[in-house]
Coordinates of C-alpha atoms and ligand atoms in Angstrom, one line a residue:
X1 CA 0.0 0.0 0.0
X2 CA 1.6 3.3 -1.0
X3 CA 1.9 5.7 1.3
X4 CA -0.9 8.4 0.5
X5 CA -3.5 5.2 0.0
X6 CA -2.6 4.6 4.0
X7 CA -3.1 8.3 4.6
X8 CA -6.3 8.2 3.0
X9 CA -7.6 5.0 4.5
X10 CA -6.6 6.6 8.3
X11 CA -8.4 10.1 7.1
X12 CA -11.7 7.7 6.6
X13 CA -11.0 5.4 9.7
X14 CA -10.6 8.4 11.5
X15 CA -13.3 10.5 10.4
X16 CA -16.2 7.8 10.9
X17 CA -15.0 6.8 14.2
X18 CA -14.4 10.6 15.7
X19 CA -17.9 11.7 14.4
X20 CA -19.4 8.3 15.6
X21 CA -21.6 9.6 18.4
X22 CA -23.7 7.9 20.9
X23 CA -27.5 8.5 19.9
X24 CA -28.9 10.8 22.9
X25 CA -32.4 9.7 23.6
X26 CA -35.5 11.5 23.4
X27 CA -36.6 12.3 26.6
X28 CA -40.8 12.5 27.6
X29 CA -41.0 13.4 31.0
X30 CA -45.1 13.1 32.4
X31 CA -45.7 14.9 35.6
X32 CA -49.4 15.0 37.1
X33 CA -50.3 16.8 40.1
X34 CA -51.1 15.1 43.0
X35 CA -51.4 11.9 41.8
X36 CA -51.3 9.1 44.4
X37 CA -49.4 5.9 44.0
X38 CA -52.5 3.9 44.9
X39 CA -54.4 5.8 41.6
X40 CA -52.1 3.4 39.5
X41 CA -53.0 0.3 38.9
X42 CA -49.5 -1.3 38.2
X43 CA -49.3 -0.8 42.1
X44 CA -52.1 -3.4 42.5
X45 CA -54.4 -1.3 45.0
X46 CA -57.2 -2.1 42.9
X47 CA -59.3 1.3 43.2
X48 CA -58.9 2.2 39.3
X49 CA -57.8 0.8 35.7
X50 CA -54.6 3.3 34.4
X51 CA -54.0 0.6 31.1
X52 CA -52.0 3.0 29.8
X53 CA -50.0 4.3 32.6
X54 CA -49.4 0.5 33.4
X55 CA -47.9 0.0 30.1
X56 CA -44.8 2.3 30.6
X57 CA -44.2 -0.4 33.5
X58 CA -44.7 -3.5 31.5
X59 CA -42.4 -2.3 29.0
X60 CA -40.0 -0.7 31.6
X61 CA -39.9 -0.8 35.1
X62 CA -42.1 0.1 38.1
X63 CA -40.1 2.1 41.2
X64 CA -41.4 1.1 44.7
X65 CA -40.0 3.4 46.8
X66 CA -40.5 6.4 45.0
X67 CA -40.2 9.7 47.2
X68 CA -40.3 13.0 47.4
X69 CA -38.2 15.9 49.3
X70 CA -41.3 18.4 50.1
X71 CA -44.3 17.4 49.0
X72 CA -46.4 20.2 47.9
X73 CA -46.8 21.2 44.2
X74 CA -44.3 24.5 43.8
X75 CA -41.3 23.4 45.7
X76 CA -41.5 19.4 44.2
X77 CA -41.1 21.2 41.3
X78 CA -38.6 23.6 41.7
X79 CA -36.4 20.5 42.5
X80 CA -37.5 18.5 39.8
X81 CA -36.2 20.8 38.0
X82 CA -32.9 22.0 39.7
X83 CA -31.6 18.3 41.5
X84 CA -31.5 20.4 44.8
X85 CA -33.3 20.7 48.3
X86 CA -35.7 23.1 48.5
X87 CA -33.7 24.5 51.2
X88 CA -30.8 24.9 48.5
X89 CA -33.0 26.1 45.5
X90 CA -34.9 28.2 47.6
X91 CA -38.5 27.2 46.9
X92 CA -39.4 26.2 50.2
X93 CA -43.2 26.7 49.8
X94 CA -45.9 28.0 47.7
X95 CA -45.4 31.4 49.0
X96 CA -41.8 32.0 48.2
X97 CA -40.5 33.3 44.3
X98 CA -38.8 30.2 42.2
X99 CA -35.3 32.0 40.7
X100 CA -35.6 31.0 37.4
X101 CA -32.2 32.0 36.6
X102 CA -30.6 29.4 38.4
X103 CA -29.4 26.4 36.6
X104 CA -31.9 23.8 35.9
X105 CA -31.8 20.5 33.8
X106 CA -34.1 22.0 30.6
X107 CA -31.5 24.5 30.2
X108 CA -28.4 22.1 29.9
X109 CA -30.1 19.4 27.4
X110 CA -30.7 22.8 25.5
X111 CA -27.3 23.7 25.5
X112 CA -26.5 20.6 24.9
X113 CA -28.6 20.2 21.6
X114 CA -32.2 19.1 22.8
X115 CA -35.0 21.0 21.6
X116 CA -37.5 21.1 25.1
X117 CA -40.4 22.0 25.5
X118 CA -42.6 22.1 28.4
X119 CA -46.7 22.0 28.4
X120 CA -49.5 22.3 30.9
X121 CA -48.9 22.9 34.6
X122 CA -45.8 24.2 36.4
X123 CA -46.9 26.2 39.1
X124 CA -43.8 29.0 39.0
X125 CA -44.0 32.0 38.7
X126 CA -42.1 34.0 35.9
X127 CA -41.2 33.3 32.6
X128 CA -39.6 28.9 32.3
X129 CA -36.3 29.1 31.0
X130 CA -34.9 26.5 29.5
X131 CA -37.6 25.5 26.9
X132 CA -37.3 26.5 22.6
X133 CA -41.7 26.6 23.2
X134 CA -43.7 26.3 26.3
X135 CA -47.6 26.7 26.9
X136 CA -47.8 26.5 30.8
X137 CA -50.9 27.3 33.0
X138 CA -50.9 30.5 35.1
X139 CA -50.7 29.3 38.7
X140 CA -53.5 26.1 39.6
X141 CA -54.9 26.8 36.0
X142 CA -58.1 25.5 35.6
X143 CA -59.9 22.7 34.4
X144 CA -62.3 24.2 32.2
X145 CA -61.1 26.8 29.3
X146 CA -58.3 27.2 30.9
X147 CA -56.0 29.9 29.7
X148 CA -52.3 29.6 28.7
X149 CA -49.6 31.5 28.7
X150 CA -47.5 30.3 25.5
X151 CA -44.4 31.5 24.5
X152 CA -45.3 34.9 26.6
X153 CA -48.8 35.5 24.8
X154 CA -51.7 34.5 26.7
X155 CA -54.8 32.5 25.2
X156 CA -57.9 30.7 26.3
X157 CA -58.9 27.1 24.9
X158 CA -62.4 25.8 24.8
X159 CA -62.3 22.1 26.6
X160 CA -61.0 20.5 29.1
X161 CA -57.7 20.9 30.7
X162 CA -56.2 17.4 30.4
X163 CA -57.1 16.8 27.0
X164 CA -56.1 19.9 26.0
X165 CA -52.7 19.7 27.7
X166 CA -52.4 16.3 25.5
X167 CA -53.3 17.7 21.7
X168 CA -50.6 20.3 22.7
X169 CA -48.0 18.0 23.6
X170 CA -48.9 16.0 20.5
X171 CA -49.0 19.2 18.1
X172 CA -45.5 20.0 19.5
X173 CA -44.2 16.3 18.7
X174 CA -45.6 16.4 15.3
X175 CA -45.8 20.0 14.2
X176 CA -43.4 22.6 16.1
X177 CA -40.2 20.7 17.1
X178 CA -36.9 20.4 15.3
X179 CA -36.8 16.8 13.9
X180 CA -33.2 16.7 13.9
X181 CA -32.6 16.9 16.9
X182 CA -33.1 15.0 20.3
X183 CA -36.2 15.9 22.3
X184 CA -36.6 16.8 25.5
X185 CA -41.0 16.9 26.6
X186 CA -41.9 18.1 29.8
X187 CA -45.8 16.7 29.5
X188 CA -47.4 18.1 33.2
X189 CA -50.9 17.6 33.7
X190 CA -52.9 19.6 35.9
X191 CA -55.3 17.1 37.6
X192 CA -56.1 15.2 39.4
X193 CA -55.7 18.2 41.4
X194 CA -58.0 19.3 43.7
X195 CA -60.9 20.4 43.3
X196 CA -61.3 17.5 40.9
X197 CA -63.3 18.7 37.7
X198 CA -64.0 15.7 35.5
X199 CA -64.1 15.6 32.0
X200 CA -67.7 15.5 30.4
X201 CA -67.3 11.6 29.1
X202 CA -66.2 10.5 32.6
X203 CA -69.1 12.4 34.4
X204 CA -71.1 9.0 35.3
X205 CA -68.0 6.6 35.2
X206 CA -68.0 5.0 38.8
X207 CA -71.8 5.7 39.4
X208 CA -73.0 2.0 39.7
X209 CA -69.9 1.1 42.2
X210 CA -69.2 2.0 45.9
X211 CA -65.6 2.4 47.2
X212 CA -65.2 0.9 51.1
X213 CA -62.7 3.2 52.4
X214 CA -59.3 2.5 53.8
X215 CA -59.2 0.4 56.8
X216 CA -57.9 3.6 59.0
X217 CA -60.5 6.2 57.3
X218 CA -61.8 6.5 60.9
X219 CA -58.3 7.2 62.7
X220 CA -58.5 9.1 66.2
X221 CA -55.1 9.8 66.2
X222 CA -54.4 8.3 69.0
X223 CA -50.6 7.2 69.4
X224 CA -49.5 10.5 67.4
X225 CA -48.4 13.6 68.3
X226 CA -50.7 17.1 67.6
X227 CA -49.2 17.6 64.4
X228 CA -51.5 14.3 63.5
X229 CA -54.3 15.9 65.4
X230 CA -54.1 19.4 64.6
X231 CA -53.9 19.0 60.6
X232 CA -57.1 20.3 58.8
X233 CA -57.0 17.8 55.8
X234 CA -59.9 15.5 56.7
X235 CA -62.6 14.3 54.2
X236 CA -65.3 14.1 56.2
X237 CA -64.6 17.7 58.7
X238 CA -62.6 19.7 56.1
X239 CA -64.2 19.0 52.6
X240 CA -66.6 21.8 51.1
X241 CA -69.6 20.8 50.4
X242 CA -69.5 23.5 46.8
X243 CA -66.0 23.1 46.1
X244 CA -65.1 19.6 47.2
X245 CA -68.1 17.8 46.8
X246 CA -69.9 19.9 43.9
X247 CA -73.2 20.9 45.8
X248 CA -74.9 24.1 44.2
X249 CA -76.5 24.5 48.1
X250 CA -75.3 23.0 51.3
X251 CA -77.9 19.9 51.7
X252 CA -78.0 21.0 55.6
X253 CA -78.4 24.3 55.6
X254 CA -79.5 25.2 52.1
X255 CA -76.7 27.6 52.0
X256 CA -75.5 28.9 48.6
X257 CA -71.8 27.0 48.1
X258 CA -70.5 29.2 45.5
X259 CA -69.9 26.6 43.2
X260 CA -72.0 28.2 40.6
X261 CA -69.5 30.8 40.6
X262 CA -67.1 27.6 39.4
X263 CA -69.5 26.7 36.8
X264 CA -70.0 30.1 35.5
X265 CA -66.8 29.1 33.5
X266 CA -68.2 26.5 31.7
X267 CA -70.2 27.0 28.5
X268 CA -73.9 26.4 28.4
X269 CA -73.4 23.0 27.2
X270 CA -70.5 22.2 29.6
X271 CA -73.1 23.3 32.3
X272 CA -75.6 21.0 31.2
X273 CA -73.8 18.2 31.2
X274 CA -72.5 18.6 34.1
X275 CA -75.8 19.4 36.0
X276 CA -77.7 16.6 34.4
X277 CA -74.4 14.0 35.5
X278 CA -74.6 15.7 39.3
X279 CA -78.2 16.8 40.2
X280 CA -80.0 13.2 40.5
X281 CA -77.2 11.9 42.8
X282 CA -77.0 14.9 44.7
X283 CA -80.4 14.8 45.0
X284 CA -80.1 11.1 45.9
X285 CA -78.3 11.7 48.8
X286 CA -80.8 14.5 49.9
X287 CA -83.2 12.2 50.3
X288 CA -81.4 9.6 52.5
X289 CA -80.4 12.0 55.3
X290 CA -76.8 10.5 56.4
X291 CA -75.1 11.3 59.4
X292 CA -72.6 9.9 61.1
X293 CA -70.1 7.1 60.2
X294 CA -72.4 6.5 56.8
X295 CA -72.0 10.4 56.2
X296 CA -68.8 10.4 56.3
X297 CA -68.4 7.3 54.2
X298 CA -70.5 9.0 51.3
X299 CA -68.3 11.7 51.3
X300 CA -65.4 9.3 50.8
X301 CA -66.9 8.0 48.2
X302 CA -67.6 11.7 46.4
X303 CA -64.0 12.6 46.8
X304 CA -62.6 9.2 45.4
X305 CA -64.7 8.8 42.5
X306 CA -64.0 12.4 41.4
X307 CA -60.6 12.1 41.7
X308 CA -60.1 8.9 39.7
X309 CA -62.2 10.3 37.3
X310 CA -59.7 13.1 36.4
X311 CA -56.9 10.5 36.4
X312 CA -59.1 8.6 33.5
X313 CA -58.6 11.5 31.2
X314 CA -54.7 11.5 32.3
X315 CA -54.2 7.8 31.3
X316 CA -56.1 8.6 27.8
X317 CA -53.4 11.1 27.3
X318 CA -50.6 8.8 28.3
X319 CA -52.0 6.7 25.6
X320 CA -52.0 9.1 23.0
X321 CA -48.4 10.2 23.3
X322 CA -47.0 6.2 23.9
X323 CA -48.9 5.9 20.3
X324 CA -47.6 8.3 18.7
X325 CA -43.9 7.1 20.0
X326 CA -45.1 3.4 18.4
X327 CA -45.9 4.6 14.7
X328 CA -43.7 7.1 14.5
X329 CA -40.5 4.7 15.5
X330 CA -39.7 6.3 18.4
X331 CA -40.6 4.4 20.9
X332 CA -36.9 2.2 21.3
X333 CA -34.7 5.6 21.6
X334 CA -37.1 7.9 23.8
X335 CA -37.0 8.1 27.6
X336 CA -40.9 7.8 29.0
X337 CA -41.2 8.5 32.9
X338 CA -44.4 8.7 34.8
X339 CA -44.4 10.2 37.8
X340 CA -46.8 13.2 39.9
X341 CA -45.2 15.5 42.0
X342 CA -46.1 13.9 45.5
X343 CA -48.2 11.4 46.5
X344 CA -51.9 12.1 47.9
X345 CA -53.9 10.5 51.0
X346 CA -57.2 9.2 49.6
X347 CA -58.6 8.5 52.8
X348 CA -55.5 7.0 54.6
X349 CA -55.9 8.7 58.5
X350 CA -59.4 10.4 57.0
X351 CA -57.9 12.8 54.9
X352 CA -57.4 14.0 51.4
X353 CA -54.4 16.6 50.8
X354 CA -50.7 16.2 50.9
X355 CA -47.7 17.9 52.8
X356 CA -46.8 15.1 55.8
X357 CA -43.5 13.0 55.5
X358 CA -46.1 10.5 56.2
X359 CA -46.0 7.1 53.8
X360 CA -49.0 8.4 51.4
X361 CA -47.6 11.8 51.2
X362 CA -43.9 11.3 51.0
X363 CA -44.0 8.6 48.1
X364 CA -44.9 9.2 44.8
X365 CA -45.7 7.1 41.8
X366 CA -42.7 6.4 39.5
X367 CA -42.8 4.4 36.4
X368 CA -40.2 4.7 33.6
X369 CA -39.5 2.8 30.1
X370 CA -36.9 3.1 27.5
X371 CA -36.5 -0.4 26.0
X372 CA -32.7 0.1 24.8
X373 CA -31.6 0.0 28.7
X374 CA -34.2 -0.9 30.8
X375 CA -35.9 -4.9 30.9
X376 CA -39.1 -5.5 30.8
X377 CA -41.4 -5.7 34.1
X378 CA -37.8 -4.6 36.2
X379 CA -39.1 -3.4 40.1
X380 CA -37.1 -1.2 41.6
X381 CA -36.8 -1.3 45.5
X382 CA -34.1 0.9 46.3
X383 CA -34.8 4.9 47.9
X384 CA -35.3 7.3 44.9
X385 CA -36.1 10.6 44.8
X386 CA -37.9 13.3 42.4
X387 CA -34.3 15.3 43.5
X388 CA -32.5 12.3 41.6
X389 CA -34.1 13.3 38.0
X390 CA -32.6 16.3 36.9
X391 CA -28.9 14.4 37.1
X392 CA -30.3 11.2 35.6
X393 CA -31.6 13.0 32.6
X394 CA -28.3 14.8 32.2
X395 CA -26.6 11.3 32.3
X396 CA -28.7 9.8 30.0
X397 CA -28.1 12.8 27.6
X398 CA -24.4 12.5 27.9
X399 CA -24.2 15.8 29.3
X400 CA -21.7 16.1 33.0
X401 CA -23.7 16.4 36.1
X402 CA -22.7 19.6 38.2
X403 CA -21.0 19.3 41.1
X404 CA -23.8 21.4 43.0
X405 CA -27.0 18.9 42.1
X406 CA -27.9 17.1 45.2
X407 CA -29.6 14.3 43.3
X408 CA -28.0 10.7 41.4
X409 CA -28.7 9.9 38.2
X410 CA -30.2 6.4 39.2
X411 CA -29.0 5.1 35.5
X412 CA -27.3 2.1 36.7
X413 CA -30.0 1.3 39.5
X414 CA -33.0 1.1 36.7
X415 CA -30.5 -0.7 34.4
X416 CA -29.5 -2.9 36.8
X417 CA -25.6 -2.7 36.3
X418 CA -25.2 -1.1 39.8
X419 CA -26.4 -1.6 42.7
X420 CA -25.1 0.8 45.7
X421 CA -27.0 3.4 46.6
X422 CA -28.0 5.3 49.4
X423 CA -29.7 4.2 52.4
X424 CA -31.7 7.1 53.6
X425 CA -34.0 10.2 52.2
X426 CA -33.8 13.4 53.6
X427 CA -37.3 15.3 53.7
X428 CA -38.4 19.1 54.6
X429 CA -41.9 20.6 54.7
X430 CA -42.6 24.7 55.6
X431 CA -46.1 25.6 55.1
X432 CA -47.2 26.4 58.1
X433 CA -49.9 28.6 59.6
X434 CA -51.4 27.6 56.2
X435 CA -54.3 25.9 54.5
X436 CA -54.7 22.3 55.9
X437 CA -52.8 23.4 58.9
X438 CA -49.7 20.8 58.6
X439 CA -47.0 21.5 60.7
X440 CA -43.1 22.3 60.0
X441 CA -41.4 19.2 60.1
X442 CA -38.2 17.2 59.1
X443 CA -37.1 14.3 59.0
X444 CA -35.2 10.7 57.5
X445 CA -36.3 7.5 56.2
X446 CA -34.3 4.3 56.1
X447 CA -35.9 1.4 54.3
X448 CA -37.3 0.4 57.5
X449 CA -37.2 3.5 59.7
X450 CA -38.6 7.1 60.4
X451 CA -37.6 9.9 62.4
X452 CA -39.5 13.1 62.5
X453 CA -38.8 16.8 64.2
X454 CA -42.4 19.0 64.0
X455 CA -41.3 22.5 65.2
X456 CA -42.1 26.1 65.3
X457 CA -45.3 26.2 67.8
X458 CA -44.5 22.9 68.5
X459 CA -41.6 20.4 69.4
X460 CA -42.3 16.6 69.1
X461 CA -39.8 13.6 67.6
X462 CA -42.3 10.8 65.8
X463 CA -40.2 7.6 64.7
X464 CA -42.3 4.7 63.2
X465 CA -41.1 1.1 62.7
X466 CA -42.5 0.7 59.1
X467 CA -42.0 -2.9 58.6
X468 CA -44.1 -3.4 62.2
X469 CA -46.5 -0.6 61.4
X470 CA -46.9 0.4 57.6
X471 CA -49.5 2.4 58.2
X472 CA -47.9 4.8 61.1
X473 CA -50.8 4.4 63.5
X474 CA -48.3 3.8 66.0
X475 CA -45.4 6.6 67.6
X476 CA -42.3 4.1 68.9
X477 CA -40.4 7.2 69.9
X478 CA -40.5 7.2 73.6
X479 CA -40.4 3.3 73.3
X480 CA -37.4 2.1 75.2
X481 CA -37.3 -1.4 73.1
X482 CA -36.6 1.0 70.5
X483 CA -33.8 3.0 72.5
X484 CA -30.9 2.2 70.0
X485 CA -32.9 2.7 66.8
X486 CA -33.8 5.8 67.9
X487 CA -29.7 7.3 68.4
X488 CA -29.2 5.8 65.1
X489 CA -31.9 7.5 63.2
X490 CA -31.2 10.7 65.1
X491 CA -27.1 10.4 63.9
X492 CA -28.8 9.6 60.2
X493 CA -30.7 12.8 60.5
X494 CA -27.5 14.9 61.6
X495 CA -25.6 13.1 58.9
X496 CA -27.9 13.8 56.4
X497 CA -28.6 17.1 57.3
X498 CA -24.9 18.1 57.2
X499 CA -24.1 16.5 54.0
X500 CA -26.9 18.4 52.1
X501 CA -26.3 21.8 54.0
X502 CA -29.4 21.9 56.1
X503 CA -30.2 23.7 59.9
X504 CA -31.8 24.9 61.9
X505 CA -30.5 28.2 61.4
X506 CA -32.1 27.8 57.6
X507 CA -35.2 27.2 58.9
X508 CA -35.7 29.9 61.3
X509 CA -34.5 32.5 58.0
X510 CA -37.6 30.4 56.0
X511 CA -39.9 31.5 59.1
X512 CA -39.5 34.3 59.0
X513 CA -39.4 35.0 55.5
X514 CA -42.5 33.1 55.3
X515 CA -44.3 34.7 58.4
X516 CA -43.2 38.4 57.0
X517 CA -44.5 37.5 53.2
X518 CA -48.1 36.4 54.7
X519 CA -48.9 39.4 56.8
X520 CA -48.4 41.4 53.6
Ligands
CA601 CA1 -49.3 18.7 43.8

């Protein structure tokens, strides 16, 4: 071979391996709101039928011990997004502004050649960055003709929220994206948010069954501390009988609810359909004059059936978008995860509503495929977090994880190539006085154990022996059988408070931050 043929040979060997580069995958990321691990069926509680949902497990993997590190709606997000504490990001609670200029995944994909998007519901204030188009909800949004603000200009839609927030995510993936490049979809659905507004075609679904509720719906609270007792999240005590359980007039005192002022934002035939669905059962229970235990019961059964309802028309969308992935040959190179931004008590201790470091509360539904790493029906039983997804996404896309993110790309957990990982989650909650009335706490969970510190007006440890007492009916704290458990858990705390740059100090500048921003 002369030499200028060997030249040219290493000029082509050369150039096809140097420009060979690993395919970054296409990444759909599906948030709901509120969204309960128990609403999916894949979890096996048995209350509802998510086919679709389901699917991303079959084909991927289901996670078991999904958590969260606050769980209300802003802050989850705000460390969705950044891989930090809420203590770091500085979205501690609803009340507080989210610094959009701070680093977040979206904007690092982007700079790293993703087109992103984001749709629906995000719940912070201020214009997303990180995203070539987003279409996000004001605030709560709502879930009929709701308006969005897209791409700065603001515009109503005639509809429904959820279905809405799917064609958008669909137009996007067909119509507005750069097809030469990887995808990044933030797909975030409002419901099933309170106060639960079902779609017209799911107004009746549900009618001809009743839900028994959970075996500690009538909890006294006895064995907890007042945080437990003080709260103001129960169904039967706390609900509205307008906005929670759609009554036009209280059926006891014939009061006026208000919630005509809710339906005033429907169209005429919205409004009918919705009157004809609610009027004969509400009428229904009018004439069987509950009280009591059966009272209570009914309301359950209000509350659950219109929240899984809304979920319905989430699990139609989920559908939509995993077909369009099938006949558009995208399904083997793009990322799905499923997850909501906490969990939600649907009855569990009597009460709706989020915000405890309690089991319901704390975990949150996570379900993930992308066939080229993951197997098939894979459970994942180690402690995962919604702070480990902005660094996984950033591995996935080949892109180096900042020092700073607090989170671990859980690659090699879900792919099964790794298994150490850590054995503890960290957890912070801060609004309080507030609706619902849940009080500041912190606190650790081990796979078996969990320690928690309620301040402020208060100052009580809870630690509960999960494996004993899955349901947390039952305070072991000042238990003496329990003596060493308890110094370990408390050195976990300190240990894991330390490593991710937590205090107490920190918390009393959130107070007061807090109590100064609500007497404005
Ligand atoms: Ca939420």
């Amino acid at each position: 071979m002369n030499k200028s043929i060997r030249i040219y040979l290493l000029i082509i060997i050369c150039f096809s391996s140097c420009t060979t580069k690993v395919e970054q995958p296409n990444i759909i990321f599906i948030m709901s709101d509120d969204h309960a691990f128990q609403a999916v069926s894949a979890y096996g509680h048995n209350l509802n039928n998510t086919p679709n949902i389901d699917r991303i497990a079959k084909e991927g993997a289901i996670f078991n011990k999904g958590f969260v590190t606050n769980s209300i709606c802003a802050p989850s997000r705000a460390v969705m997004l950044t891989g930090k504490h809420s203590f770091i990001n500085g979205k501690v609670d609803n009340i507080q502004p989210y610094n959009w200029n701070q680093p977040n995944f979206a904007k690092s994909l982007q700079k790293g050649g993703y087109e992103t998007a984001l749709v629906g519901k995000i719940h912070l204030r201020g214009e997303p960055q990180g995203f070539d188009f987003w279409s996000v909800l004001p605030g709560q949004g709502h879930y009929y003709n709701p308006v969005f603000i897209e791409n700065g200009d603001t515009i109503q839609i005639e509809g429904h929220v959820t279905p809405i927030t799917t064609e958008k995510s669909l137009d996007w993936l067909k119509n507005k994206r750069d097809q030469n490049k990887p995808f990044l979809l933030l797909y975030h659905q409002k419901a099933p948010h309170r106060n639960w507004m079902t779609e017209e075609k799911y107004l009746t679904l549900f009618d001809d069954k009743t839900f028994d509720p959970p075996s500690n719906f009538f909890d006294n609270y006895e064995g907890r501390g007042r945080a437990a007792k003080e709260q103001e999240m129960k169904i039967d005590g706390h609900g509205y009988w307008g906005h929670d359980f759609k009554f036009l007039s209280d059926p006891f005192t014939g009061e006026n609810t208000n919630f005509d002022r809710q339906l005033s934002r429907l169209t005429e035939e919205q409004r009918t359909k919705w009157l004809d669905a609610y009027t004969p059962k509400n009428n229904l229970f009018r004439s069987m004059n509950l009280e009591g235990k059966e009272l209570a019961v009914w309301k359950f059964n209000r509350y659950i059936k219109d929240y899984l309802r809304t979920i319905q028309s989430i699990d139609d969308g989920v559908g939509e978008i995993l077909d369009y992935l099938d006949s558009n040959n995208l399904s083997e190179n793009t990322i799905v995860i499923y997850t909501s931004d906490q969990g939600f008590y649907l009855g569990e201790h009597g009460w709706y509503d989020k915000r405890f470091m309690y089991e319901e509360s704390l975990r949150t539904p996570i379900l993930m495929r992308y066939p080229k790493e993951i197997m098939r029906g894979t459970e994942i039983n180690q402690l995962i977090q919604n702070l480990d997804f902005a660094p996984t996404f950033l591995d996935y896309a080949g892109i180096k994880i900042p020092k700073d993110i607090q989170g671990k790309s859980f690659r090699k957990i879900v792919n099964q190539t790794h298994s150490e990982w850590r054995d503890a989650i960290y957890y912070t909650y801060y609004e309080y006085p507030s609706v619902h009335m849940v009080k500041r706490h912190y606190g650790v969970r081990t796979d078996r154990y969990k320690l928690m510190h309620f301040y402020y007006d208060i100052d009580e440890w809870e630690m509960y022996d999960l494996e004993k007492d899955p349901s947390e009916m039952n305070n072991v704290y000042g238990d003496p059988k329990y003596d060493n458990i308890k110094e370990m858990m408390h050195r976990r705390l300190q240990e894991m408070r330390e490593q991710y740059g937590d205090s107490d100090d920190l918390n009393e500048m959130h107070l007061e931050r807090y109590l100064s921003k609500i007497k404005n």
